C-alpha cells in the first residue's frame, strides 16, 4: 500500500541519522575504511534477512507482489560514502542529508541504503540509513537497527556464513496459492452472508468509522502548511535530556509525548503568525502514529501502524496552557480503537486504488507526528560508539511537515522534516520550539545542552 503512494515527489522511506565516533572507522591516514566496513556489515545482514529481499511482482493470476531473496544482491550497491561540504558543521550535514533523502530508493534492489558521511569538523562520522516504510514501521526499524549494532566496542564479530538466495516460488506454486487465498476470501464472504446480523453490524461499524474520518477532514483548517509537496526536503533538529522531558511532563500530569505535541503546537503557531495567518480559534490536526503491534511482539517485520488524529490549539500563547489542553485531550482518547479503525479505513481505500488520489487532496490532517522509544543504553556500530540518533519522517500528499521524536541513551531528539520549497521559514518554527522548551523546563533562556557533536 505504501508503495502505491510513492512517486518522485513522495518517497515513502524513513531516514535515521547517526553521529558516531570517527577514529574506529578510519585507517592510519585518516581515511574511511569503506571496503572493510562493507564486509563487516555484510556479515551482520544474517541478523536482518529482510535487507536482502527485493519486491517481486508475479504475472497475471499469480497473486500479489511478495518479498523474495535478491539473487543479484551486492553490498556495495547499498553501503555508500559521501563527503560533507566544508566547513563540516551541522548545517552542512543536514543539507547533504536533505539531498540524499529526496531521492527514491531503486525498486530493482532491496529497499535500503546506508551512507557513511565524512568531513565533520569534529572528526566524527555521520551515518544516514534510508529504509523503505513498506519494509518496517518504527518499531520494526529499531529491531533492524539493533541487529546491526553491538552493546560493546569490542563485541565479537559474527561468524561468516555463506548466503545463497532462495529462488522465488514457481508460477505453478503461486497460481495454487493465489487460488487458495481467493477461495478463503470467498468462503469468508459466504459465511458472513449466512449471518446477516453480524454482517450488518460490521458494515455499520465501517460506515461509522468512515463518517467519523470524514468529519475529522472537515475539522482540519486549511492553511499554507498544506499543499501538494515538491521533491526537496528541509530538516531541523532539537535536542533535550530524556530525564528532563519526563520531569517536565510528570510535574504537570502529562506524558512526554504531550510535551512534544505542545512544543510542536507552539512552533507551528509561531510559523502561522510569521506568515500573517490567523490563529484565534484555530486548532491544527496532527496524525499521531500508533503501533498496532501487541506488547512484546517480535513477529514479522513490515508496517503495522495506525493513526489517531489530535487537535493542537493555535490560540494558546503560553506553553503551560497549551500543554494542559493537549494532555487533557489525549487522556480522553481511546487510542487503540481509533488506531485500529483508521487502519481498516486506509486499507480499504488502498485496495480500491484511491489512496494516492485522496492523499493529494486530503484535508484530514495538517502534519504528521511519531514518537519512538529507542535503546536506553549506548550502542556501537562496527566498534564506534553511536553518540546520537535522529529520525527523519517521510511526507506525503498535501502534508509537507512531519515531526519525529526518538529517545536514545538518555537523550531525546525532536526532528522536523519539511517540504523544502514550502518551508524556507522552518527556522522560525524551530526557534519557537526551543524557546517554549526553555519555559517548560523552567529555564529563563535556552541554554546549550553540552558540547556540540559537530564542532571540535
Coordinates of C-alpha atoms in Angstrom, one line a residue:
X1 CA 0.0 0.0 0.0
X2 CA 2.8 2.4 0.8
X3 CA 4.5 1.5 -2.5
X4 CA 1.3 2.6 -4.3
X5 CA 1.6 6.0 -2.7
X6 CA 5.1 6.6 -3.8
X7 CA 6.3 8.8 -6.7
X8 CA 9.2 11.2 -7.3
X9 CA 7.6 13.8 -5.0
X10 CA 6.6 11.4 -2.3
X11 CA 9.3 9.0 -1.3
X12 CA 8.0 6.7 1.4
X13 CA 11.2 5.8 3.0
X14 CA 12.3 6.9 6.5
X15 CA 15.7 8.1 7.5
X16 CA 17.9 7.7 10.6
X17 CA 20.8 10.0 11.1
X18 CA 23.5 8.7 13.4
X19 CA 26.6 10.6 14.7
X20 CA 29.5 8.2 15.6
X21 CA 33.0 8.4 17.0
X22 CA 35.2 8.7 14.0
X23 CA 38.5 7.0 15.0
X24 CA 37.3 3.4 15.0
X25 CA 36.2 3.7 11.4
X26 CA 39.3 5.4 9.9
X27 CA 42.7 4.0 8.9
X28 CA 46.1 5.3 10.0
X29 CA 46.0 8.1 7.4
X30 CA 42.5 9.2 8.4
X31 CA 40.6 7.8 5.5
X32 CA 37.3 5.8 5.9
X33 CA 37.9 2.1 5.7
X34 CA 34.9 1.7 3.4
X35 CA 35.7 -1.8 1.9
X36 CA 36.4 -3.3 5.3
X37 CA 33.2 -1.7 6.8
X38 CA 31.2 -3.1 3.9
X39 CA 32.4 -6.6 4.6
X40 CA 31.8 -6.3 8.3
X41 CA 28.3 -5.0 7.8
X42 CA 27.5 -7.7 5.3
X43 CA 28.2 -10.4 7.9
X44 CA 25.6 -8.7 10.1
X45 CA 22.9 -9.0 7.4
X46 CA 22.3 -12.6 8.6
X47 CA 20.7 -10.9 11.7
X48 CA 18.3 -9.0 9.4
X49 CA 17.5 -11.1 6.4
X50 CA 14.8 -8.7 5.2
X51 CA 17.7 -6.4 4.0
X52 CA 18.5 -9.0 1.3
X53 CA 14.9 -9.2 -0.1
X54 CA 13.6 -7.4 -3.2
X55 CA 10.0 -6.9 -4.3
X56 CA 8.9 -9.5 -6.8
X57 CA 5.8 -8.9 -8.9
X58 CA 4.3 -12.2 -10.3
X59 CA 2.5 -12.3 -13.6
X60 CA -1.3 -12.2 -14.1
X61 CA -3.4 -14.5 -11.9
X62 CA -0.3 -15.3 -9.8
X63 CA -1.2 -13.2 -6.8
X64 CA 0.1 -10.0 -5.1
X65 CA 3.7 -8.8 -5.0
X66 CA 5.9 -10.6 -2.5
X67 CA 9.3 -10.3 -1.0
X68 CA 12.0 -12.7 -2.3
X69 CA 15.7 -13.0 -1.9
X70 CA 17.7 -10.8 -4.3
X71 CA 19.7 -13.1 -6.5
X72 CA 21.9 -10.2 -7.6
X73 CA 22.5 -8.7 -4.1
X74 CA 25.7 -6.7 -3.9
X75 CA 26.6 -4.9 -0.7
X76 CA 28.4 -2.1 -2.5
X77 CA 25.1 -1.0 -4.0
X78 CA 23.7 -0.4 -0.6
X79 CA 26.6 0.8 1.6
X80 CA 27.9 4.1 0.2
X81 CA 30.0 7.1 1.0
X82 CA 29.7 10.9 0.6
X83 CA 31.7 13.8 1.7
X84 CA 30.1 16.6 3.8
X85 CA 30.9 20.1 2.3
X86 CA 33.2 22.4 4.2
X87 CA 33.3 23.6 6.9
X88 CA 31.6 20.4 8.1
X89 CA 29.2 21.8 10.6
X90 CA 25.6 20.6 11.4
X91 CA 24.2 22.9 8.8
X92 CA 26.3 21.3 6.0
X93 CA 25.5 17.8 7.3
X94 CA 21.7 18.5 7.2
X95 CA 21.8 20.0 3.7
X96 CA 23.6 16.8 2.5
X97 CA 21.1 14.6 4.3
X98 CA 18.2 16.6 2.8
X99 CA 19.6 15.9 -0.7
X100 CA 20.0 12.2 -0.1
X101 CA 16.5 11.8 1.4
X102 CA 15.0 13.5 -1.6
X103 CA 15.8 10.6 -4.0
X104 CA 13.8 7.4 -4.3
X105 CA 15.2 4.0 -3.5
X106 CA 15.5 1.8 -6.5
X107 CA 12.9 -1.0 -6.6
X108 CA 15.2 -3.3 -8.6
X109 CA 17.1 -3.9 -5.4
X110 CA 16.4 -4.3 -1.7
X111 CA 14.9 -1.0 -0.4
X112 CA 17.6 0.4 1.8
X113 CA 20.8 2.3 1.8
X114 CA 23.5 3.1 4.4
X115 CA 25.6 6.2 3.8
X116 CA 28.9 7.0 5.6
X117 CA 29.2 10.8 5.7
X118 CA 32.7 12.1 6.4
X119 CA 34.0 15.6 6.7
X120 CA 32.5 16.7 10.0
X121 CA 34.8 19.3 11.6
X122 CA 34.6 17.5 14.9
X123 CA 36.3 14.4 13.3
X124 CA 33.2 12.4 14.0
X125 CA 31.4 10.4 11.3
X126 CA 27.7 10.6 10.4
X127 CA 25.7 7.6 9.1
X128 CA 22.4 8.0 7.2
X129 CA 20.2 5.0 6.9
X130 CA 17.4 5.1 4.4
X131 CA 14.8 2.3 4.8
X132 CA 11.5 1.9 3.0
X133 CA 8.5 2.2 5.2
X134 CA 6.9 -0.9 3.5
X135 CA 9.8 -3.0 5.0
X136 CA 9.4 -1.7 8.5
X137 CA 7.4 0.6 10.7
X138 CA 9.2 2.4 13.5
X139 CA 9.4 -0.5 16.0
X140 CA 10.5 -2.9 13.3
X141 CA 13.1 -0.5 12.0
X142 CA 14.5 -0.3 15.6
X143 CA 14.8 -4.1 15.6
X144 CA 16.8 -4.0 12.4
X145 CA 18.9 -1.2 13.8
X146 CA 19.6 -3.2 16.9
X147 CA 20.6 -6.2 14.8
X148 CA 23.3 -4.3 13.1
X149 CA 24.7 -2.8 16.3
X150 CA 26.6 -4.2 19.3
X151 CA 26.4 -3.4 23.1
X152 CA 30.2 -3.1 23.4
X153 CA 33.0 -1.7 21.2
X154 CA 34.9 -4.9 21.3
X155 CA 32.0 -7.3 20.7
X156 CA 32.8 -10.5 18.8
X157 CA 32.4 -10.3 15.0
X158 CA 29.6 -12.5 13.6
X159 CA 30.9 -15.7 12.0
X160 CA 31.0 -15.5 8.3
X161 CA 28.0 -17.6 7.0
X162 CA 27.7 -18.3 3.3
X163 CA 24.5 -17.0 1.9
X164 CA 22.6 -18.4 -1.1
X165 CA 19.5 -16.7 -2.3
X166 CA 16.4 -18.9 -2.4
X167 CA 14.6 -18.7 -5.8
X168 CA 11.1 -17.2 -5.9
X169 CA 8.2 -19.6 -5.9
X170 CA 7.4 -21.2 -9.2
X171 CA 4.4 -19.9 -11.3
X172 CA 2.5 -23.1 -10.5
X173 CA 3.0 -22.7 -6.8
X174 CA 2.0 -19.0 -7.0
X175 CA -1.1 -19.9 -9.0
X176 CA -2.2 -22.5 -6.5
X177 CA -1.5 -20.2 -3.5
X178 CA -3.4 -17.4 -5.2
X179 CA -6.4 -19.7 -5.7
X180 CA -6.3 -20.7 -2.1
X181 CA -6.2 -17.1 -0.9
X182 CA -9.1 -16.1 -3.2
X183 CA -11.0 -19.2 -2.1
X184 CA -10.6 -18.4 1.5
X185 CA -11.7 -14.8 1.0
X186 CA -14.8 -16.1 -0.9
X187 CA -15.6 -18.6 1.9
X188 CA -15.4 -15.8 4.5
X189 CA -17.8 -13.7 2.4
X190 CA -20.2 -16.6 2.1
X191 CA -20.0 -17.2 5.9
X192 CA -20.8 -13.5 6.5
X193 CA -23.8 -13.7 4.2
X194 CA -25.0 -16.6 6.3
X195 CA -25.0 -14.3 9.4
X196 CA -26.7 -11.1 8.1
X197 CA -26.9 -9.5 11.6
X198 CA -23.2 -9.8 12.1
X199 CA -22.5 -8.6 8.5
X200 CA -24.8 -5.6 9.1
X201 CA -23.0 -4.7 12.3
X202 CA -19.6 -4.9 10.5
X203 CA -20.8 -2.7 7.6
X204 CA -22.3 -0.3 10.1
X205 CA -19.1 -0.1 12.1
X206 CA -17.1 0.5 9.0
X207 CA -19.5 3.2 7.9
X208 CA -19.4 4.9 11.2
X209 CA -15.6 4.9 11.0
X210 CA -15.6 6.4 7.5
X211 CA -18.1 9.0 8.6
X212 CA -16.0 9.9 11.6
X213 CA -13.0 10.2 9.4
X214 CA -14.8 12.5 7.0
X215 CA -15.9 14.6 9.9
X216 CA -12.3 14.9 11.0
X217 CA -11.4 16.0 7.5
X218 CA -13.7 19.0 7.9
X219 CA -12.0 19.9 11.2
X220 CA -8.5 20.3 9.8
X221 CA -8.1 24.0 9.0
X222 CA -6.8 25.0 5.6
X223 CA -3.6 26.9 6.0
X224 CA -0.4 27.5 4.0
X225 CA 1.1 24.4 5.7
X226 CA -0.9 22.1 3.4
X227 CA -0.3 22.0 -0.4
X228 CA 0.9 19.3 -2.8
X229 CA 4.5 18.7 -1.9
X230 CA 7.6 19.0 -4.0
X231 CA 10.8 16.9 -4.2
X232 CA 13.1 18.8 -1.9
X233 CA 13.4 18.4 1.9
X234 CA 14.4 20.6 4.8
X235 CA 15.5 19.4 8.2
X236 CA 15.8 20.8 11.7
X237 CA 16.8 19.0 14.9
X238 CA 16.1 19.9 18.6
X239 CA 17.8 18.0 21.5
X240 CA 16.9 17.6 25.1
X241 CA 17.6 15.3 28.0
X242 CA 15.1 12.4 28.4
X243 CA 15.0 12.7 32.2
X244 CA 14.4 16.4 31.9
X245 CA 11.5 15.9 29.5
X246 CA 10.0 13.3 31.8
X247 CA 10.2 15.7 34.8
X248 CA 8.6 18.4 32.8
X249 CA 5.7 16.1 31.8
X250 CA 5.1 14.3 35.1
X251 CA 5.2 17.6 37.1
X252 CA 2.1 18.6 35.0
X253 CA 0.3 15.3 35.0
X254 CA 1.2 14.8 31.3
X255 CA 3.2 12.3 29.2
X256 CA 6.4 13.0 27.4
X257 CA 4.6 13.0 24.0
X258 CA 2.2 15.6 25.3
X259 CA 5.2 17.8 26.0
X260 CA 6.4 17.2 22.4
X261 CA 3.0 18.0 21.0
X262 CA 2.9 21.2 23.0
X263 CA 6.3 22.2 21.5
X264 CA 5.0 21.4 18.0
X265 CA 1.9 23.4 18.6
X266 CA 3.7 26.4 19.8
X267 CA 6.2 26.2 16.9
X268 CA 3.5 25.9 14.2
X269 CA 1.6 28.8 15.9
X270 CA 4.7 31.0 15.5
X271 CA 5.0 29.9 11.9
X272 CA 1.4 30.8 11.1
X273 CA 1.8 34.2 12.8
X274 CA 5.1 34.8 10.9
X275 CA 3.1 34.1 7.7
X276 CA 0.3 36.5 8.7
X277 CA -2.3 33.8 9.1
X278 CA -5.0 33.7 11.8
X279 CA -4.6 31.6 15.0
X280 CA -7.6 32.7 17.1
X281 CA -10.0 29.8 17.4
X282 CA -7.8 27.6 15.2
X283 CA -6.8 24.1 16.1
X284 CA -4.5 22.3 13.7
X285 CA -4.8 18.5 13.4
X286 CA -1.8 16.2 13.6
X287 CA -1.8 12.5 12.7
X288 CA 0.0 10.7 15.6
X289 CA 1.4 7.3 14.6
X290 CA 0.3 4.4 16.9
X291 CA 1.7 1.0 16.8
X292 CA -0.8 -1.8 16.2
X293 CA 1.6 -4.5 17.4
X294 CA 0.7 -6.2 20.6
X295 CA 3.1 -5.8 23.6
X296 CA 6.1 -8.0 23.2
X297 CA 5.5 -8.6 19.5
X298 CA 8.7 -9.8 17.8
X299 CA 7.0 -11.3 14.8
X300 CA 7.1 -10.3 11.2
X301 CA 8.6 -7.1 10.1
X302 CA 6.6 -4.8 7.8
X303 CA 4.5 -1.9 8.6
X304 CA 1.8 -2.3 11.3
X305 CA 1.0 1.3 12.2
X306 CA -2.3 3.0 12.7
X307 CA -3.1 6.6 13.5
X308 CA -5.0 8.9 15.8
X309 CA -5.9 12.5 15.0
X310 CA -5.1 15.0 17.7
X311 CA -6.1 18.7 17.7
X312 CA -3.5 21.2 18.7
X313 CA -4.7 24.7 19.8
X314 CA -3.1 27.6 18.0
X315 CA -4.6 30.3 20.2
X316 CA -2.8 29.5 23.5
X317 CA 0.5 31.5 23.5
X318 CA 1.6 30.2 26.9
X319 CA 3.3 26.8 26.7
X320 CA 1.8 25.7 30.1
X321 CA -1.7 26.3 29.0
X322 CA -1.1 24.6 25.7
X323 CA 0.4 21.5 27.3
X324 CA -2.6 21.3 29.8
X325 CA -5.1 21.4 26.9
X326 CA -3.2 18.8 24.9
X327 CA -2.7 16.4 27.9
X328 CA -6.5 16.6 28.7
X329 CA -7.3 15.8 25.1
X330 CA -5.0 12.8 24.7
X331 CA -6.2 11.4 28.0
X332 CA -9.7 11.3 26.7
X333 CA -8.9 9.3 23.6
X334 CA -9.5 5.7 23.1
X335 CA -6.2 5.3 21.2
X336 CA -6.4 1.6 20.4
X337 CA -9.9 1.7 19.0
X338 CA -9.3 4.8 16.9
X339 CA -6.0 3.5 15.6
X340 CA -7.4 0.1 14.6
X341 CA -10.4 1.7 12.9
X342 CA -8.2 4.1 10.9
X343 CA -6.1 1.2 9.7
X344 CA -9.2 -0.5 8.3
X345 CA -10.4 2.6 6.5
X346 CA -6.9 3.3 5.0
X347 CA -6.5 -0.4 4.0
X348 CA -9.9 -0.3 2.2
X349 CA -9.0 2.9 0.4
X350 CA -5.6 1.5 -0.6
X351 CA -7.1 -1.7 -2.1
X352 CA -9.7 0.4 -4.0
X353 CA -6.8 2.2 -5.8
X354 CA -7.8 5.6 -4.4
X355 CA -5.1 6.1 -1.9
X356 CA -2.7 8.3 -4.0
X357 CA -5.6 10.3 -5.4
X358 CA -7.0 11.0 -2.0
X359 CA -3.7 11.7 -0.3
X360 CA -3.1 14.6 -2.6
X361 CA -6.5 16.1 -1.8
X362 CA -6.9 15.2 1.8
X363 CA -7.9 17.7 4.5
X364 CA -8.0 15.4 7.5
X365 CA -4.6 16.5 8.9
X366 CA -2.1 19.3 8.8
X367 CA 1.0 17.3 9.7
X368 CA 2.4 14.0 10.9
X369 CA 4.0 13.1 14.3
X370 CA 5.6 9.9 15.6
X371 CA 7.2 9.0 18.9
X372 CA 9.6 6.1 19.3
X373 CA 11.4 4.7 22.3
X374 CA 14.9 3.8 21.3
X375 CA 17.7 1.9 23.1
X376 CA 18.2 3.2 26.7
X377 CA 22.0 2.4 26.6
X378 CA 24.7 3.4 24.1
X379 CA 25.2 1.1 21.1
X380 CA 28.2 0.6 18.9
X381 CA 28.4 0.3 15.1
X382 CA 31.5 -1.6 14.0
X383 CA 33.3 -0.6 17.2
X384 CA 32.3 3.1 17.0
X385 CA 30.1 4.5 19.7
X386 CA 26.8 5.9 18.4
X387 CA 26.6 9.4 20.1
X388 CA 23.1 10.3 18.9
X389 CA 20.3 9.1 16.6
X390 CA 17.8 11.3 14.8
X391 CA 14.8 10.1 12.8
X392 CA 13.5 11.8 9.6
X393 CA 9.9 11.1 8.8
X394 CA 8.5 10.9 5.3
X395 CA 6.0 13.4 3.9
X396 CA 3.0 12.7 1.7
X397 CA 0.2 14.1 -0.3
X398 CA -0.5 17.6 1.0
X399 CA 1.3 17.0 4.2
X400 CA 4.6 18.9 3.9
X401 CA 5.5 19.0 7.6
X402 CA 6.4 16.0 9.8
X403 CA 7.8 15.6 13.3
X404 CA 9.6 12.6 14.7
X405 CA 10.7 12.0 18.3
X406 CA 13.3 9.4 19.4
X407 CA 14.9 8.6 22.7
X408 CA 18.3 7.1 22.7
X409 CA 20.7 6.6 25.7
X410 CA 19.2 9.3 27.8
X411 CA 18.8 11.9 25.0
X412 CA 15.6 12.9 23.3
X413 CA 15.8 14.3 19.7
X414 CA 12.8 16.0 18.1
X415 CA 13.3 16.3 14.3
X416 CA 11.3 18.3 11.8
X417 CA 11.2 17.2 8.1
X418 CA 9.5 19.7 5.8
X419 CA 9.0 20.3 2.1
X420 CA 12.0 22.4 1.1
X421 CA 10.1 24.6 -1.3
X422 CA 7.2 25.5 1.0
X423 CA 9.1 25.9 4.3
X424 CA 12.0 28.2 3.7
X425 CA 11.0 29.7 7.1
X426 CA 11.4 26.5 9.0
X427 CA 13.9 28.2 11.4
X428 CA 11.0 30.3 12.8
X429 CA 9.3 27.1 13.9
X430 CA 12.5 25.5 15.3
X431 CA 13.4 28.6 17.3
X432 CA 10.0 28.9 18.9
X433 CA 10.1 25.2 20.0
X434 CA 13.5 25.9 21.6
X435 CA 12.0 29.0 23.5
X436 CA 9.0 27.0 24.7
X437 CA 11.1 24.1 25.9
X438 CA 13.2 26.6 27.9
X439 CA 9.9 27.7 29.6
X440 CA 8.6 24.2 30.2
X441 CA 11.9 23.0 31.6
X442 CA 11.9 26.0 33.9
X443 CA 14.7 27.9 32.3
X444 CA 14.5 31.6 31.5
X445 CA 16.6 31.3 28.4
X446 CA 17.5 28.5 26.0
X447 CA 20.9 27.0 27.0
X448 CA 23.4 24.7 25.4
X449 CA 22.9 21.1 26.2
X450 CA 26.6 20.5 26.2
X451 CA 29.5 20.3 23.7
X452 CA 28.4 20.3 20.1
X453 CA 28.6 16.9 18.3
X454 CA 29.6 18.7 15.2
X455 CA 32.4 21.1 16.3
X456 CA 35.9 20.2 17.6

